[in-house]
Coordinates of C-alpha atoms and ligand atoms in Angstrom, one line a residue:
X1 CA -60.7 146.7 -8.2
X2 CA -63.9 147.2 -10.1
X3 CA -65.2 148.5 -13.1
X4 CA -67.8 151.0 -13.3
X5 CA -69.4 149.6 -16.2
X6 CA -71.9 147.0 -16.0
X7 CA -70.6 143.3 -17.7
X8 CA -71.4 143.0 -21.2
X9 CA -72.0 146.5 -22.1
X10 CA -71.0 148.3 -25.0
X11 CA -67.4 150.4 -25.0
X12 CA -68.0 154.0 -25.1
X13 CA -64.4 154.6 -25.9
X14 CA -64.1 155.8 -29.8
X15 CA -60.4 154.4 -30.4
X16 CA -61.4 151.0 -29.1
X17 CA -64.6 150.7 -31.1
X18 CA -62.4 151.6 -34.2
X19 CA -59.8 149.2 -33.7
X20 CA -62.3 146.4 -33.3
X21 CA -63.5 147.7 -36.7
X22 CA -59.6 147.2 -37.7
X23 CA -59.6 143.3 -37.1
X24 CA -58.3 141.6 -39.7
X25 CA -57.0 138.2 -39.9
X26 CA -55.1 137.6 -36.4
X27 CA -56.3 139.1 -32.8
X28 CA -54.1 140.3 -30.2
X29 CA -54.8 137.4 -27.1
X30 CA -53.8 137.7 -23.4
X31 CA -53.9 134.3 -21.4
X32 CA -54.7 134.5 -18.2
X33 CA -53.0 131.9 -15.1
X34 CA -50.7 130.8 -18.4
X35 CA -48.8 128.8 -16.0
X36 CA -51.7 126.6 -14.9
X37 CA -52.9 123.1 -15.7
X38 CA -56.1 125.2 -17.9
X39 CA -53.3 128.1 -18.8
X40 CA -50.5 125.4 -20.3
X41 CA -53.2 123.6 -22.0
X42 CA -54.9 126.9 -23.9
X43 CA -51.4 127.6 -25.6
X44 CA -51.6 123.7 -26.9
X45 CA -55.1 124.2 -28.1
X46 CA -54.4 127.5 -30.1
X47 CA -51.7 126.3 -31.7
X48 CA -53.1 122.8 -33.0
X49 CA -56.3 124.3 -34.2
X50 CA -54.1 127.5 -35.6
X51 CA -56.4 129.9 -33.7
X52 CA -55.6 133.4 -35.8
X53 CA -53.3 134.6 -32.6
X54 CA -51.3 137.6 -33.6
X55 CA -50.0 139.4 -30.4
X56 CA -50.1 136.9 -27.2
X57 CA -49.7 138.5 -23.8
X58 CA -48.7 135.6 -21.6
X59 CA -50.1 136.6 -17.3
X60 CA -49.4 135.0 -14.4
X61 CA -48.8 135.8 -10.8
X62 CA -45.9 137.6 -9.7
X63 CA -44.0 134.2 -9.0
X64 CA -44.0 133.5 -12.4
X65 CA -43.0 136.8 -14.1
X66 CA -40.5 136.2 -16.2
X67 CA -40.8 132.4 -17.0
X68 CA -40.0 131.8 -20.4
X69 CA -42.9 129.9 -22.1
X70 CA -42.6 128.2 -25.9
X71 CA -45.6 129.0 -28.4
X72 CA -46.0 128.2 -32.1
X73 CA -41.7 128.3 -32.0
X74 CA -41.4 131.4 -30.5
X75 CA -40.5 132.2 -26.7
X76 CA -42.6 134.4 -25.1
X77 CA -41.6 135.9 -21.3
X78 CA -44.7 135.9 -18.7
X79 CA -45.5 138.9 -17.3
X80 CA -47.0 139.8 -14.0
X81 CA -50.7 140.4 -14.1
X82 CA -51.8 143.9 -13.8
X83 CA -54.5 146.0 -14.5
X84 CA -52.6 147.5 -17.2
X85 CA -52.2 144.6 -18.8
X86 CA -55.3 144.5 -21.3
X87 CA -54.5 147.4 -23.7
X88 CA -55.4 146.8 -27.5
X89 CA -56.4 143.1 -26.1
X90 CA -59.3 140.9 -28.7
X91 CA -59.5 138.1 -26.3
X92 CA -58.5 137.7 -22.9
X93 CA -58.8 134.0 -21.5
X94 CA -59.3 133.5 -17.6
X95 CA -58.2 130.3 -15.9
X96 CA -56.5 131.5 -12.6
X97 CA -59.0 131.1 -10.0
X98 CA -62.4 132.9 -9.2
X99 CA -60.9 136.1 -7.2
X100 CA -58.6 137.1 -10.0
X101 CA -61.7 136.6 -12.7
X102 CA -63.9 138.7 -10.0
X103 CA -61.2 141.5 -10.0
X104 CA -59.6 141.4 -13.3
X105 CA -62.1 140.0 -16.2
X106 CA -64.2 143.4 -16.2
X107 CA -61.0 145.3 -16.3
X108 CA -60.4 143.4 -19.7
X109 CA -64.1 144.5 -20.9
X110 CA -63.4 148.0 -20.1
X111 CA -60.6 147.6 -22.3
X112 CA -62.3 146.4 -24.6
X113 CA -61.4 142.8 -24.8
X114 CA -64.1 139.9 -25.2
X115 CA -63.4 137.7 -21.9
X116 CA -63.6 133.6 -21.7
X117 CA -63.7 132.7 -18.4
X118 CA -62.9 129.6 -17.1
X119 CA -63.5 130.2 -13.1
X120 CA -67.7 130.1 -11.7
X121 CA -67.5 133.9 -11.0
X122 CA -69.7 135.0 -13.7
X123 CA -71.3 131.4 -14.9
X124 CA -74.6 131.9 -12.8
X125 CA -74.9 135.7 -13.5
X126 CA -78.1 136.5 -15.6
X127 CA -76.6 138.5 -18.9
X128 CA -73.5 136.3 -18.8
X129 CA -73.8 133.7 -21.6
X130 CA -72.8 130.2 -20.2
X131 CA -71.7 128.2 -23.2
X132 CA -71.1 124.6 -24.7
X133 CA -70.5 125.8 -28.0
X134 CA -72.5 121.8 -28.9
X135 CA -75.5 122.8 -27.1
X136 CA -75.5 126.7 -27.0
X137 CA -73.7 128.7 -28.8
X138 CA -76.7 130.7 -30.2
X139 CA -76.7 132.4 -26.4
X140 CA -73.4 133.9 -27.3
X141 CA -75.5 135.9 -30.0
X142 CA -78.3 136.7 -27.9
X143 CA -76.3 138.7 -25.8
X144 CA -74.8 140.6 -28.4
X145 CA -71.2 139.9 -27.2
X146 CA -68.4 139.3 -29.8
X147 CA -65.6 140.7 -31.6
X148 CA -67.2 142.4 -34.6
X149 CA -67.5 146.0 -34.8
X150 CA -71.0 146.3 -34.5
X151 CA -70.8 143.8 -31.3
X152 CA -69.9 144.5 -27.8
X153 CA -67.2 143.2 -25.4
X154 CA -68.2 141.2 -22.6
X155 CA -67.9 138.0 -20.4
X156 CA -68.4 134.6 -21.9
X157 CA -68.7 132.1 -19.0
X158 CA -66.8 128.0 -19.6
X159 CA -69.3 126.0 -17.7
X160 CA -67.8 123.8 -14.6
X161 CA -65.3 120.7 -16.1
X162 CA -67.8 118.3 -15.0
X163 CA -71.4 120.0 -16.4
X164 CA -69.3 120.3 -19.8
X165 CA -68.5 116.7 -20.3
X166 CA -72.3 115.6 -19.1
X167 CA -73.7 118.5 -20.9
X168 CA -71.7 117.1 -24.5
X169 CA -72.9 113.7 -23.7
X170 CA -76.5 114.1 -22.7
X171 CA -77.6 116.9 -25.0
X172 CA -78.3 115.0 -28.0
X173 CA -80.2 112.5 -25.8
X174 CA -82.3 115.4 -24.1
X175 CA -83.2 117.1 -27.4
X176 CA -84.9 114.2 -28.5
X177 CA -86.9 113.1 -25.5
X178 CA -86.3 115.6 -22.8
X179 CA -85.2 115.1 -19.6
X180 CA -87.5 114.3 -16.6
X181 CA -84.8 113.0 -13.8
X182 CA -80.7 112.6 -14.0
X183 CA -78.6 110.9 -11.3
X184 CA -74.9 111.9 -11.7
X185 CA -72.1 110.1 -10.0
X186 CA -68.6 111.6 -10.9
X187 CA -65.1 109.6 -11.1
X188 CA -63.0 113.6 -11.3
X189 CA -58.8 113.4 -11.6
X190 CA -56.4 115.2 -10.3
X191 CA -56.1 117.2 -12.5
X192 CA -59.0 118.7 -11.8
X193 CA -57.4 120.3 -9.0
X194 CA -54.6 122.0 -11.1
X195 CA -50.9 121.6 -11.6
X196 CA -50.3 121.6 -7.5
X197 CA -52.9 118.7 -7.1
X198 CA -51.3 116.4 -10.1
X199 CA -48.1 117.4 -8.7
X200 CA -49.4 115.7 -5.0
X201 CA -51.1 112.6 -6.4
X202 CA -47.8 111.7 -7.9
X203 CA -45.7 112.6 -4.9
X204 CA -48.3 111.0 -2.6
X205 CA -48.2 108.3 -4.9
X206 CA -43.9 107.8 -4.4
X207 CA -44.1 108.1 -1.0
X208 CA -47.1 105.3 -0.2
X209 CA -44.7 103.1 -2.7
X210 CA -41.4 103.6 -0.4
X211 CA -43.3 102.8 2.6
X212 CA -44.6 106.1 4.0
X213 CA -48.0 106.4 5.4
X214 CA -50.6 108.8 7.3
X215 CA -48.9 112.1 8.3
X216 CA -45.6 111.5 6.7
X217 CA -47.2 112.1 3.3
X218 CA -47.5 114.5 1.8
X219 CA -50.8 116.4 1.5
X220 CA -51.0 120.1 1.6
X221 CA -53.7 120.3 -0.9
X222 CA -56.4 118.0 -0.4
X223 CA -54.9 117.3 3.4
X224 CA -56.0 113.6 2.9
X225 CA -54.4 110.5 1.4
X226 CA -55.6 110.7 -2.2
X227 CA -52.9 107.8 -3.7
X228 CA -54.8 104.4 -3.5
X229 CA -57.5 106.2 -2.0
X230 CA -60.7 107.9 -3.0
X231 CA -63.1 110.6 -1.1
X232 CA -65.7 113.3 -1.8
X233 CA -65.1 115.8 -3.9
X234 CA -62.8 118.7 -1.9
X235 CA -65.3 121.7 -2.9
X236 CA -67.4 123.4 -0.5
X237 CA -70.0 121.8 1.6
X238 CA -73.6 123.5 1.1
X239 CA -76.2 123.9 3.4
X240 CA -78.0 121.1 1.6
X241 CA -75.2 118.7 2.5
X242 CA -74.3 118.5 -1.1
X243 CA -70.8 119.9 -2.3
X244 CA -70.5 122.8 -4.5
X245 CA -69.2 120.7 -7.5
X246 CA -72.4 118.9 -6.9
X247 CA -74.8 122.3 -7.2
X248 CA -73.1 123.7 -10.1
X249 CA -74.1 120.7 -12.1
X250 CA -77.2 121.1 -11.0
X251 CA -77.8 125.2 -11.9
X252 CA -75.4 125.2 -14.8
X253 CA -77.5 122.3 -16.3
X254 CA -80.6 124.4 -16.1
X255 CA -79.3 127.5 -17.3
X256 CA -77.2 126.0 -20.3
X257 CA -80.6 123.9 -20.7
X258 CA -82.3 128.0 -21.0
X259 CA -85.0 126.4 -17.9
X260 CA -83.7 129.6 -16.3
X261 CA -85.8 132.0 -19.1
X262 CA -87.9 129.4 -20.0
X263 CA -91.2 130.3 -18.5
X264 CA -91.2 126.6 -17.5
X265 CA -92.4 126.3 -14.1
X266 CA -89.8 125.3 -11.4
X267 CA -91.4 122.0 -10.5
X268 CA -91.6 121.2 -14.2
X269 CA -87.5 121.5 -14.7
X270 CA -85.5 118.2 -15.1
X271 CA -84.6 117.2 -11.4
X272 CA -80.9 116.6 -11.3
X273 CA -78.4 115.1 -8.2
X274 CA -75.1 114.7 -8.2
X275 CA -72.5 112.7 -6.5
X276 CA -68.8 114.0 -7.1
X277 CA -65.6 112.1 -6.0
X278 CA -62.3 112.9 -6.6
X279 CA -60.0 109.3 -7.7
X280 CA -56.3 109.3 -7.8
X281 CA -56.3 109.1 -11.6
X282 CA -54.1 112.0 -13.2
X283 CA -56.6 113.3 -16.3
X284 CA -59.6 113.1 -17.8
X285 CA -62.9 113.1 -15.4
X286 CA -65.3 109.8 -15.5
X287 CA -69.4 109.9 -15.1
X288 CA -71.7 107.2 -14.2
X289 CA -75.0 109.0 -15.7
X290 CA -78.6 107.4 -15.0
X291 CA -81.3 109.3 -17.2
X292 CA -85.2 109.3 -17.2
X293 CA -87.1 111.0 -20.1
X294 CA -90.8 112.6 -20.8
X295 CA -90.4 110.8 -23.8
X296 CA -89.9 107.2 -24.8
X297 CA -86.0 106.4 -25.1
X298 CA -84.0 103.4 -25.2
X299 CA -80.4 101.9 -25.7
X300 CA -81.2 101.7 -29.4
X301 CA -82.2 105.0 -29.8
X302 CA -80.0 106.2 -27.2
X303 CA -76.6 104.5 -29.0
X304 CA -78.3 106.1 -32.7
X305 CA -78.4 109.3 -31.6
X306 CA -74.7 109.8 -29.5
X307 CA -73.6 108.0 -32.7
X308 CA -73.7 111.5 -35.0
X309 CA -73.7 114.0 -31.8
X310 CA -70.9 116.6 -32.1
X311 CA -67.9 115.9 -29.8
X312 CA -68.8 112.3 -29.1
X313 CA -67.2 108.8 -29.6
X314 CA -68.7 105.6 -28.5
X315 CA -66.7 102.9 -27.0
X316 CA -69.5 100.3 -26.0
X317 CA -67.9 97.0 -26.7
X318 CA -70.1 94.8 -24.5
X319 CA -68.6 91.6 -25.7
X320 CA -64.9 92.5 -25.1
X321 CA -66.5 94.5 -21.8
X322 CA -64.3 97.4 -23.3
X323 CA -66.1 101.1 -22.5
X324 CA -64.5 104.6 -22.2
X325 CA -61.6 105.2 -19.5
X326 CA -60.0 108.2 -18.5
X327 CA -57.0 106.8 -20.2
X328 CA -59.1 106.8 -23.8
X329 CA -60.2 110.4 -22.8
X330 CA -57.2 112.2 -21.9
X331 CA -55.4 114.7 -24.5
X332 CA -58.8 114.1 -26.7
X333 CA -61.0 116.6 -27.9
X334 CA -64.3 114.5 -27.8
X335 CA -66.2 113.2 -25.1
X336 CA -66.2 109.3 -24.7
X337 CA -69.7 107.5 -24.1
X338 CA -70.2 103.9 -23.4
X339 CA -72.2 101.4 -21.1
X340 CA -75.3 102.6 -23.4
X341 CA -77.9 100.5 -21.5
X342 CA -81.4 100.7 -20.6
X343 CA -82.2 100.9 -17.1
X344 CA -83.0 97.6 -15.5
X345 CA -84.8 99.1 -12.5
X346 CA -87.3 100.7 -14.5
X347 CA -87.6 98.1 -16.7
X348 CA -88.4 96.0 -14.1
X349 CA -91.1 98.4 -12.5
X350 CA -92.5 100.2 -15.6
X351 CA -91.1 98.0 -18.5
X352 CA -88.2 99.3 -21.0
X353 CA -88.8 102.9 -22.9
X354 CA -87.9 105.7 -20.6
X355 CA -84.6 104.9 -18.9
X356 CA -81.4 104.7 -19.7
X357 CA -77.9 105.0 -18.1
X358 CA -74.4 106.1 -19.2
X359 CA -70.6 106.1 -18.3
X360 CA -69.0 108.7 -19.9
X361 CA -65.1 110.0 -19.7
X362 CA -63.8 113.5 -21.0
X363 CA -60.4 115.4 -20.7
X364 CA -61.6 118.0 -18.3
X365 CA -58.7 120.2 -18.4
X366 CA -59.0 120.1 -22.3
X367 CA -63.0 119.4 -23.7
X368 CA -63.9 120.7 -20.0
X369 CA -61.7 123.4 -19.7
X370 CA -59.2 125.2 -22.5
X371 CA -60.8 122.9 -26.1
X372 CA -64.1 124.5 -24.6
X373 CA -63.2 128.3 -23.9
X374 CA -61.3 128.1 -27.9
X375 CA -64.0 126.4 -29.5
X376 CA -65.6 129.6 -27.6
X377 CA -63.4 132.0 -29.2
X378 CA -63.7 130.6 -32.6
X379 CA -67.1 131.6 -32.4
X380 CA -66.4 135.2 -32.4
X381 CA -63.9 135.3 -34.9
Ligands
NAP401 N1 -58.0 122.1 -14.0 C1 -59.2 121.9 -14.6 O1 -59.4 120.8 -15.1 C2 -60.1 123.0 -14.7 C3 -61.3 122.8 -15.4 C4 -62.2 123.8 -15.6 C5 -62.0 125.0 -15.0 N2 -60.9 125.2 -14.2 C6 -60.7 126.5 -13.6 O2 -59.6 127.2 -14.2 C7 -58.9 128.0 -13.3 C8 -57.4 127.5 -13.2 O3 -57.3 126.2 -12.9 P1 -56.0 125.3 -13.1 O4 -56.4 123.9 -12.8 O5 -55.3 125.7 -14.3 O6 -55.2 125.9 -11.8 P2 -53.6 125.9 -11.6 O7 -52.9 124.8 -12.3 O8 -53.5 126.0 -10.1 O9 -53.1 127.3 -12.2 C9 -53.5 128.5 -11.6 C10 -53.0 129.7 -12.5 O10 -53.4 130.9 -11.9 C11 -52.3 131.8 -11.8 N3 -52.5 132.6 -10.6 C12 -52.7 132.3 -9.3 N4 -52.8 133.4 -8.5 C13 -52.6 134.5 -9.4 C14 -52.5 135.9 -9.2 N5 -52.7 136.4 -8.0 N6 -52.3 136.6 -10.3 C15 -52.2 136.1 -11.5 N7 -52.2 134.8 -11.7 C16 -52.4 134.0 -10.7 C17 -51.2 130.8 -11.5 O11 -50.0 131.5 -11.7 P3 -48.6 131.1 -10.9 O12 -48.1 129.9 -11.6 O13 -47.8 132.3 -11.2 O14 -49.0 130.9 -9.5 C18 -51.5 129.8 -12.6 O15 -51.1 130.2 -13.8 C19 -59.6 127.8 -12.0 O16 -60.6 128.8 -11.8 C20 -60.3 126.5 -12.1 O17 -61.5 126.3 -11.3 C21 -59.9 124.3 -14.1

């Protein structure tokens, strides 16, 4: 189904305008794919940072209707997801796949309801604010979209897991002395995949344990042998023989960056690669980052800096060779950053000053997924 109104423009509908005048200290919040990895994880990040919830409408498929799900100690029944759904809604959150954010998040707007959406249908589309709230959250105000009366409803796009935790990491770093050239290698979990994938590393995992091997196991979602295994990341392959993971890095970077209404001419925007590789680890996603600036950086200054940058912790214990680990990473809100080092092959061709690499780990279902869309939402309310 569509909409006839373009994304991000203004309700014409009187009684919805006045009750978005009416706000007062709690908003009515729908949750979209509640029974996901992202879905499961928004109702734990609303309640531990007491987001002002008031009604909460709780959406799933139609396999789920029904299910009876625990928030803030009250049970709330899931309901089938239907148009319908979105009456008298604040804030609707997406996180059940691209399709049912395609069909279903400008149904919301019309309703009135100020979407987060956690799936890459709207993340590359021009008036659709993609935000880290670290790095960005002034874009949210550009385009007008909030929850105040004199505001507008509209689509607010999560960036991808994987640009969030870079993006939180390498921000500070960019601010300072500007990115010329960053080679990303990624280390993503399971979870990445959703509930079904953390589901099959473990079974997987069992079954290579008792014995099993090759087409006994089980592997009806990546249809390879992920326990004790590794392999390149499962999204689409392009054109360019990069994955899509890889390319949404690479455009989300420049558009959260603003290079996208910059001015700055193409050939002048950092040049990004990726490499993305899914590990049988449960949670939390791990990136080995290699950075060249425009301007002189080094460990030092590198280290100062991601030492007061919002969302970060350094562990970069070189003597106890003890650096972040999925393990640190996962259930946290911050991003982990360690292996803070200058880049010997530059300093060996240019000498020390403009290189430096990084290996950083962030909970991607949390920071890179739910922590982000909330954080978000708080910025609305
Ligand atoms: N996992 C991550 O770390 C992560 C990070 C960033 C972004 N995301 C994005 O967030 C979204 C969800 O990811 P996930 O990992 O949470 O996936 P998931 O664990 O597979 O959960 C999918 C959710 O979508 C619901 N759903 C599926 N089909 C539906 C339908 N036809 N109508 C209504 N609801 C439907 C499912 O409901 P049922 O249980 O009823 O099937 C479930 O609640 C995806 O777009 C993903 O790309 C995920």
């Amino acid at each position: 189904m569509s909409t006839t109104r373009p994304i991000g423009e203004a309700v014409g509908n009187a009684s919805s305008v006045a009750a978005r005048g009416k706000r007062d200290s709690t908003l009515s919040v729908a949750i979209v794919g509640v029974t996901g990895a992202v879905g499961q994880e928004f109702l734990n990040v609303l309640a531990q940072r007491q987001f002002p919830v008031g009604e909460l409408r709780l959406l799933a498929s139609a396999r789920s209707a029904g299910k009876q799900v625990d928030y803030n100690g009250k049970t709330y029944t899931v309901e089938e997801l239907t148009a319908d759904r979105f009456a008298d809604v604040d804030l609707a959150l997406f996180s059940a796949g691209g399709s049912i954010s395609k069909e279903y998040g400008p149904i919301a707007v019309q309703a009135g309801a100020v979407v987060v959406d956690n799936s890459s249908a709207f993340r590359m589309v021009d008036d659709v604010p993609l935000i880290v709230p670290e790095v960005n959250a002034e874009a949210i105000e550009a385009a007008g979209i909030g929850l105040g009366i004199d505001e507008k409803p509209g689509i607010i796009a999560n960036p991808n897991c994987s640009t969030i935790i870079m993006m939180v990491a390498v921000t500070p770093l960019h601010r300072a002395a500007g990115v010329k050239r960053m080679v990303v290698s990624t280390y993503q979990a399971a979870s990445g995949a959703g509930a079904a994938a953390m589901q099959e590393l473990e079974t997987q995992t069992r079954e290579v344990l008792a014995g099993k091997s090759g087409k006994e196991l089980t592997d009806d979602i990546f249809g390879l042998q992920y326990a004790f295994n590794l392999f390149s990341h499962n999204s689409p392959m392009q054109d360019n023989g990069y994955n899509q993971e890889e390319m949404k890095m690479v455009h989300e970077t420049h558009k959260i960056w603003g290079f996208d209404a910059s001015g700055v001419d193409k050939k002048d925007w950092p040049a990004i690669a990726c490499t993305c590789v899914r590990v049988p680890v449960m949670r939390a996603h791990a990136e080995s980052i290699n950075l060249e600036f425009v301007k002189p950086m080094d460990e030092v200054l590198a280290k100062s800096l991601l030492k007061s940058a919002p969302g970060v912790s350094i562990i970069d214990d070189r003597a106890n060779n003890r650096f972040p680990m999925p393990l640190d990473a996962s259930g946290m809100d911050d991003v982990f950053v360690g292996r803070i080092r200058n880049d010997v092959s530059r300093a060996w061709r240019d000498g020390a000053g403009h290189g430096v690499e990084l290996f950083v780990c962030g909970d991607q279902i949390r920071k890179g997924a739910a922590l982000n869309a909330v954080q978000i939402a708080e910025l609305l309310v």
